[in-house]
Amino acid sequence: MTADRDAGTMPEFVMPVEPPAGPPAASAPPELDERPAPGVTALHPSELEPREHPPVRSRRPWRQLIAAGAIGVVVGAAIPGGLQAVERSAAAADRAGLEALALEYVTAIAEGRADDATALVPPSAPGGAPLLVDAVLATAQRIGEPAVGVVQIDGDSARVDVRFRSSSGERTRTLEAERAAEGWTIRTSLAEPVLLYDMGFGAAATIAGVALDPARPSLLYPGIYTTDEQEDEWVRVEPGQVRVDGDPTTPSEVMLSTEVVPELSEAATEEALRRAAACAADPACDLPADARFEGIQPAYLSGMNGPDSIELGVAIGVTSGTSGSGNYQVQHVDVPVRVQRAADGTETWECLEPNAYMRGSASFDWGPCG
C-alpha cells in the first residue's frame, strides 16, 4: 500500500466539517480581497493621490429660499422708509406746535385774555401798549370763531394764517414766525394803532380808566371799544366808539365828542347876550339898534387854555325891522366868551365883539361882556 501511494496514487481528500449554521457575527467585518483583478496593475498606497470631495451642502426647500430673499428685500427697503417716517413725524410735530401756538394766541384775544396774548406775542407795531391789558379788552365787543388756516414752513421761518370774525366780517391775518431754541415764536402782533383826535381841548379819552396817548398812537387788539364818559365842572366828554377791525390797512380813529356842561352853557349864553345888546346900543357896532336876539344855540367849546381857562362860543340869531315894511333882516352872529378861574375860585367873564374871529386879529381884545 505504501508503495502504491508513492507511485502516484492521488491522496484521499477529506471534506472539512462545516460548522452549524447560525447568524453572522455583527462585529466581524468582511475581509476584503486586496489582490488586484486580472490584468490590473496593483498600486502601492503611497502612489494613490487623495481625492477632493465637494463640500456637503445642506439642502433647503425652494420655498425657504424665496422667503429669505423676500425678507432681505423688505428689511433693506424698511431702513430708508423708517427714516422717512421719522422725518414725517418730526415735521408733523413741528407744524402742530406752530398751529397750537397761533391758535392759543388768537383764542386768548377772543376770550379777553389780553395779558396772555401780549405775553405770547409782544406788540410789533409802533405805539403805546398800556391798553393791551385784560381790563380794557374785557369791555370790548371781541372777535369770535378763532381758527388757524394755512401754515407754510421754510427752514427756521414760517407763516401761519389765523382766522376770526370781527365787526367787519371774517378776517384772515398772516402771522410771521421764527424758530428759536425753545420753539416757535410769533413775530406779528394783532394789536393795531389807534389815532386819537382830542380837538385840542385837552380832554383825554380813556377806556376802562386807561388813557389813550394823545401824543402818539395807542395799540388795541381787534374789537369794538367804548371810551369812558368824563365830566368835570366845565365840560363833559361823551362816550365814543372805537372800532379795531383786525385789518391794519384801515385806520382806527377816536373822535371825542366834548360838550359844555349845562350850567356853564347857561352862564355863557347870558354873558353873550349882554355883549350883543351892548353892541347893538353902540353906533360903531354892526348890529342894528332894533336888533332882536332869537334862535340862540347852546354854548359850544372853542378852546381851553389850561385847567383854569376855557373859551366858549354862543351862536345868536339877530333880526331887525318888520316883515311888512320890506326892511326885515336876519343875520347870525357868534359871540366869543371866556371864563377864567383864579386861585381862590373866583371866576372872571370876558367877551369879544360879535363875529370877532371873522374880522382878524385886531379885534381880539377881550373885555367886559356888559
Coordinates of C-alpha atoms in Angstrom, one line a residue:
M1 CA 0.0 0.0 0.0
T2 CA 2.8 2.3 0.8
A3 CA 4.4 1.6 -2.5
D4 CA 1.2 2.4 -4.4
R5 CA 0.9 5.8 -2.8
D6 CA 4.4 6.6 -3.6
A7 CA 3.8 5.5 -7.2
G8 CA 1.4 8.4 -7.7
T9 CA -1.8 7.4 -6.3
M10 CA -3.9 10.5 -5.5
P11 CA -4.3 11.1 -1.8
E12 CA -7.7 11.0 -0.4
F13 CA -9.4 14.3 0.2
V14 CA -11.4 14.7 3.3
M15 CA -14.1 17.3 3.3
P16 CA -13.9 19.6 6.3
V17 CA -16.7 19.5 8.8
E18 CA -19.0 22.6 8.3
P19 CA -19.9 24.4 11.5
P20 CA -23.6 24.6 12.3
A21 CA -25.5 27.3 10.6
G22 CA -26.1 30.4 12.7
P23 CA -26.4 34.3 12.5
P24 CA -23.3 36.0 11.2
A25 CA -21.3 37.9 13.7
A26 CA -22.1 41.6 13.7
S27 CA -18.7 42.7 14.9
A28 CA -16.7 40.8 12.2
P29 CA -16.4 43.0 9.1
P30 CA -16.0 41.1 5.8
E31 CA -12.5 40.6 4.7
L32 CA -11.5 42.4 1.6
D33 CA -9.5 40.8 -1.1
E34 CA -6.7 43.2 -1.7
R35 CA -5.4 41.3 -4.6
P36 CA -5.6 43.1 -7.9
A37 CA -8.0 41.9 -10.5
P38 CA -6.6 40.1 -13.5
G39 CA -5.0 42.5 -15.9
V40 CA -4.9 45.3 -13.4
T41 CA -1.6 46.6 -12.1
A42 CA -1.6 47.0 -8.4
L43 CA -0.5 50.3 -7.0
H44 CA 1.1 50.9 -3.7
P45 CA -0.9 53.1 -1.3
S46 CA 1.7 55.8 -1.5
E47 CA 1.2 56.1 -5.2
L48 CA -2.5 56.9 -4.8
E49 CA -3.5 60.7 -4.9
P50 CA -6.1 61.9 -2.4
R51 CA -9.4 62.6 -3.8
E52 CA -11.0 66.0 -3.3
H53 CA -14.6 65.6 -2.2
P54 CA -17.0 68.6 -2.8
P55 CA -18.3 70.2 0.4
V56 CA -21.5 68.8 1.7
R57 CA -24.3 71.3 1.3
S58 CA -27.5 71.2 3.3
R59 CA -30.5 71.1 1.1
R60 CA -33.2 73.7 1.7
P61 CA -36.6 73.7 0.2
W62 CA -37.1 76.3 -2.5
R63 CA -39.9 78.0 -0.5
Q64 CA -37.4 78.8 2.3
L65 CA -35.0 80.3 -0.2
I66 CA -37.7 82.6 -1.7
A67 CA -38.9 83.7 1.8
A68 CA -35.3 84.5 2.9
G69 CA -34.9 86.6 -0.2
A70 CA -38.2 88.4 0.4
I71 CA -37.2 89.2 4.0
G72 CA -33.9 90.7 2.8
V73 CA -35.7 92.9 0.3
V74 CA -38.2 94.1 3.0
V75 CA -35.5 94.8 5.5
G76 CA -33.5 96.8 3.0
A77 CA -36.5 98.8 2.0
A78 CA -37.6 99.4 5.6
I79 CA -34.4 101.3 6.5
P80 CA -34.9 104.4 4.3
G81 CA -38.7 104.1 4.8
G82 CA -38.2 104.2 8.5
L83 CA -36.1 107.3 8.3
Q84 CA -38.7 108.9 6.1
A85 CA -41.4 108.0 8.6
V86 CA -39.3 109.6 11.4
E87 CA -38.8 112.8 9.4
R88 CA -42.5 113.0 8.5
S89 CA -43.4 112.5 12.2
A90 CA -41.0 115.3 13.2
A91 CA -42.3 117.6 10.5
A92 CA -45.9 116.9 11.6
A93 CA -45.0 117.7 15.2
D94 CA -43.2 120.9 14.2
R95 CA -46.2 122.1 12.2
A96 CA -48.6 121.1 15.0
G97 CA -46.6 123.1 17.5
L98 CA -46.8 126.2 15.4
E99 CA -50.6 125.7 14.8
A100 CA -51.2 125.3 18.5
L101 CA -49.2 128.5 19.4
A102 CA -51.1 130.5 16.8
L103 CA -54.5 129.2 17.9
E104 CA -53.6 129.8 21.6
Y105 CA -52.8 133.4 20.7
V106 CA -55.9 134.3 18.8
T107 CA -58.1 132.4 21.3
A108 CA -56.6 134.5 24.1
I109 CA -57.7 137.7 22.4
A110 CA -61.2 136.3 21.7
E111 CA -61.6 135.3 25.3
G112 CA -60.5 138.7 26.6
R113 CA -57.1 137.5 28.0
A114 CA -55.0 140.4 26.7
D115 CA -52.3 139.8 29.3
D116 CA -51.7 136.2 28.0
A117 CA -51.8 137.3 24.4
T118 CA -49.3 140.1 25.0
A119 CA -47.0 137.6 26.8
L120 CA -47.2 135.2 23.8
V121 CA -46.6 137.8 21.1
P122 CA -45.2 141.2 22.1
P123 CA -46.5 144.2 20.2
S124 CA -44.9 144.6 16.8
A125 CA -46.5 147.9 15.6
P126 CA -45.2 151.3 16.9
G127 CA -47.3 152.9 19.6
G128 CA -48.1 152.8 23.2
A129 CA -49.2 149.5 24.7
P130 CA -50.9 150.4 28.1
L131 CA -54.3 149.4 26.6
L132 CA -53.2 145.8 25.9
V133 CA -54.5 144.6 29.2
D134 CA -57.4 142.4 30.4
A135 CA -59.3 145.3 31.9
V136 CA -59.6 147.1 28.6
L137 CA -60.2 144.0 26.4
A138 CA -62.9 142.8 28.8
T139 CA -65.0 145.8 28.0
A140 CA -64.8 145.3 24.2
Q141 CA -67.1 143.5 21.8
R142 CA -64.4 141.0 21.0
I143 CA -63.6 138.8 18.0
G144 CA -65.0 135.4 17.7
E145 CA -64.6 132.0 15.9
P146 CA -60.8 131.9 16.2
A147 CA -59.1 129.3 13.9
V148 CA -55.8 128.5 12.2
G149 CA -55.6 128.2 8.4
V150 CA -52.6 127.6 6.1
V151 CA -49.2 127.0 7.6
Q152 CA -46.0 127.5 5.5
I153 CA -42.7 126.4 7.0
D154 CA -39.4 127.3 5.3
G155 CA -36.5 126.2 7.5
D156 CA -36.5 128.3 10.6
S157 CA -39.1 130.8 9.2
A158 CA -42.8 130.2 8.8
R159 CA -46.1 131.9 8.0
V160 CA -49.3 130.9 9.6
D161 CA -52.8 132.2 8.8
V162 CA -55.3 132.9 11.6
R163 CA -59.0 133.5 11.0
F164 CA -61.5 135.2 13.2
R165 CA -64.8 137.1 12.9
S166 CA -64.7 140.8 13.7
S167 CA -67.1 143.7 13.4
S168 CA -66.5 144.0 9.7
G169 CA -66.8 140.3 9.0
E170 CA -64.5 137.3 8.7
R171 CA -60.8 138.3 8.7
T172 CA -57.7 136.4 7.8
R173 CA -54.3 137.6 9.1
T174 CA -50.9 136.1 8.2
L175 CA -48.5 136.0 11.1
E176 CA -44.7 135.7 10.6
A177 CA -43.0 133.2 12.9
E178 CA -39.4 132.2 13.6
R179 CA -37.9 129.1 15.2
A180 CA -36.0 129.7 18.4
A181 CA -34.1 127.4 20.7
E182 CA -37.2 127.0 22.9
G183 CA -39.6 126.5 19.9
W184 CA -41.6 128.7 17.6
T185 CA -42.0 132.4 18.2
I186 CA -44.7 134.6 16.5
R187 CA -43.4 138.0 15.5
T188 CA -46.6 139.6 14.1
S189 CA -48.9 141.1 16.7
L190 CA -52.7 141.6 16.0
A191 CA -52.6 144.8 18.0
E192 CA -53.3 147.9 15.9
P193 CA -52.5 151.6 16.4
V194 CA -55.4 153.8 17.2
L195 CA -55.3 157.6 16.5
L196 CA -56.9 160.0 19.0
Y197 CA -58.3 163.3 17.9
D198 CA -58.9 165.3 21.0
M199 CA -59.8 168.5 19.2
G200 CA -57.1 170.3 21.2
F201 CA -59.4 170.7 24.2
G202 CA -57.1 168.7 26.5
A203 CA -59.8 166.0 27.2
A204 CA -58.1 162.6 27.3
A205 CA -60.0 159.6 26.2
T206 CA -59.9 156.6 28.5
I207 CA -61.1 153.0 28.1
A208 CA -61.7 151.2 31.4
G209 CA -59.8 154.0 33.1
V210 CA -56.7 153.6 30.9
A211 CA -55.9 156.7 28.9
L212 CA -55.2 156.7 25.2
D213 CA -52.0 158.5 24.4
P214 CA -52.7 161.9 22.7
A215 CA -49.1 162.3 21.6
R216 CA -48.8 159.0 19.6
P217 CA -51.0 156.1 18.5
S218 CA -52.3 153.7 21.1
L219 CA -52.4 150.0 20.5
L220 CA -55.6 147.9 20.8
Y221 CA -56.5 144.3 20.0
P222 CA -59.3 143.8 17.4
G223 CA -62.7 144.6 18.8
I224 CA -65.3 147.4 19.4
Y225 CA -64.5 149.6 22.4
T226 CA -66.3 152.4 24.1
T227 CA -64.5 155.3 25.7
D228 CA -65.4 156.3 29.2
E229 CA -67.7 159.2 29.9
Q230 CA -65.9 162.0 31.6
E231 CA -67.3 165.1 33.2
D232 CA -65.9 168.0 35.3
E233 CA -67.3 171.4 36.3
W234 CA -66.9 172.7 32.8
V235 CA -67.1 170.0 30.1
R236 CA -68.3 166.5 29.6
V237 CA -66.7 164.0 27.2
E238 CA -69.3 161.8 25.6
P239 CA -68.6 158.1 25.2
G240 CA -67.1 157.4 21.8
Q241 CA -66.9 154.1 19.9
V242 CA -63.5 152.7 18.7
R243 CA -63.6 150.1 16.0
V244 CA -60.5 148.0 15.5
D245 CA -61.5 145.7 12.7
G246 CA -58.4 143.5 12.5
D247 CA -57.2 145.0 9.2
P248 CA -54.0 147.0 9.7
T249 CA -54.6 148.8 6.4
T250 CA -57.7 150.5 7.6
P251 CA -57.2 153.3 10.2
S252 CA -58.7 153.1 13.6
E253 CA -59.6 156.5 15.0
V254 CA -61.2 158.1 18.0
M255 CA -63.1 161.4 17.7
L256 CA -64.1 162.7 21.0
S257 CA -67.4 164.5 21.4
T258 CA -66.9 167.2 24.1
E259 CA -69.8 169.4 25.2
V260 CA -70.1 172.1 27.8
V261 CA -71.9 171.2 30.9
P262 CA -75.4 172.7 31.1
E263 CA -74.6 175.1 34.0
L264 CA -71.7 176.6 32.2
S265 CA -73.6 176.8 28.9
E266 CA -76.4 178.8 30.5
A267 CA -73.9 181.2 32.2
A268 CA -72.0 181.7 28.9
T269 CA -75.3 182.4 27.0
E270 CA -76.2 185.2 29.5
E271 CA -72.8 186.8 29.0
A272 CA -73.0 186.6 25.2
L273 CA -76.5 188.2 25.1
R274 CA -75.2 191.1 27.3
R275 CA -72.4 191.6 24.9
A276 CA -74.7 191.5 21.9
A277 CA -77.1 194.0 23.5
A278 CA -74.1 196.3 24.3
C279 CA -73.0 196.1 20.7
A280 CA -76.5 197.0 19.4
A281 CA -76.5 200.1 21.6
D282 CA -73.2 201.2 20.2
P283 CA -73.4 203.1 16.9
A284 CA -70.0 201.8 16.0
C285 CA -71.1 198.3 16.2
D286 CA -72.5 196.4 13.2
L287 CA -75.7 195.3 15.0
P288 CA -78.8 197.4 14.4
A289 CA -80.3 199.3 17.3
D290 CA -83.6 197.4 17.0
A291 CA -81.9 194.0 17.0
R292 CA -83.9 191.2 18.4
F293 CA -82.0 188.1 19.5
E294 CA -83.6 184.8 18.6
G295 CA -82.6 181.2 17.8
I296 CA -79.9 181.1 20.5
Q297 CA -77.9 177.8 20.4
P298 CA -76.3 176.2 23.5
A299 CA -72.7 177.3 24.1
Y300 CA -70.0 175.2 22.5
L301 CA -66.4 174.7 23.5
S302 CA -63.9 176.5 21.3
G303 CA -60.7 176.1 23.3
M304 CA -59.1 175.5 26.6
N305 CA -56.1 177.4 27.9
G306 CA -55.1 175.1 30.7
P307 CA -57.3 173.8 33.5
D308 CA -58.4 177.2 34.7
S309 CA -59.3 178.9 31.5
I310 CA -61.9 178.0 28.9
E311 CA -63.2 179.6 25.7
L312 CA -66.8 179.2 24.5
G313 CA -68.9 180.4 21.7
V314 CA -72.5 181.3 21.5
A315 CA -74.4 181.5 18.2
I316 CA -77.2 184.1 18.2
G317 CA -79.8 184.8 15.6
V318 CA -80.4 188.6 15.1
T319 CA -83.4 190.1 13.4
S320 CA -84.3 193.7 12.8
G321 CA -87.0 195.7 11.0
T322 CA -90.5 194.4 10.2
S323 CA -91.5 192.0 7.6
G324 CA -94.4 194.3 6.4
S325 CA -92.1 197.2 5.7
G326 CA -89.8 195.1 3.5
N327 CA -86.8 196.0 5.6
Y328 CA -86.9 192.8 7.6
Q329 CA -83.3 191.5 8.1
V330 CA -82.0 188.3 9.7
Q331 CA -78.4 187.6 10.5
H332 CA -76.4 185.3 12.7
V333 CA -73.5 186.3 14.9
D334 CA -71.1 184.4 17.0
V335 CA -70.1 185.9 20.3
P336 CA -66.8 184.5 21.9
V337 CA -66.9 184.2 25.7
R338 CA -64.1 183.4 28.0
V339 CA -64.1 182.4 31.7
Q340 CA -61.0 182.3 33.9
R341 CA -60.8 180.9 37.4
A342 CA -58.5 182.4 40.0
A343 CA -56.7 180.5 42.7
D344 CA -59.4 181.4 45.2
G345 CA -62.1 180.1 42.9
T346 CA -63.3 183.5 41.7
E347 CA -64.4 183.4 38.0
T348 CA -63.9 186.3 35.6
W349 CA -66.0 186.5 32.4
E350 CA -64.8 188.3 29.3
C351 CA -66.2 188.6 25.8
L352 CA -65.1 189.7 22.3
E353 CA -67.4 191.7 19.9
P354 CA -69.7 189.6 17.8
N355 CA -68.0 187.8 14.8
A356 CA -64.6 188.9 16.1
Y357 CA -62.9 185.8 14.7
M358 CA -64.1 186.7 11.2
R359 CA -62.6 190.2 11.3
G360 CA -58.9 189.4 12.1
S361 CA -56.6 189.5 15.0
A362 CA -57.0 193.3 15.5
S363 CA -60.4 192.6 17.0
F364 CA -59.2 190.1 19.6
D365 CA -59.4 192.4 22.5
W366 CA -61.1 190.7 25.5
G367 CA -63.1 192.9 27.7
P368 CA -66.2 193.0 29.9
C369 CA -69.2 191.4 28.4
G370 CA -71.7 194.1 29.6

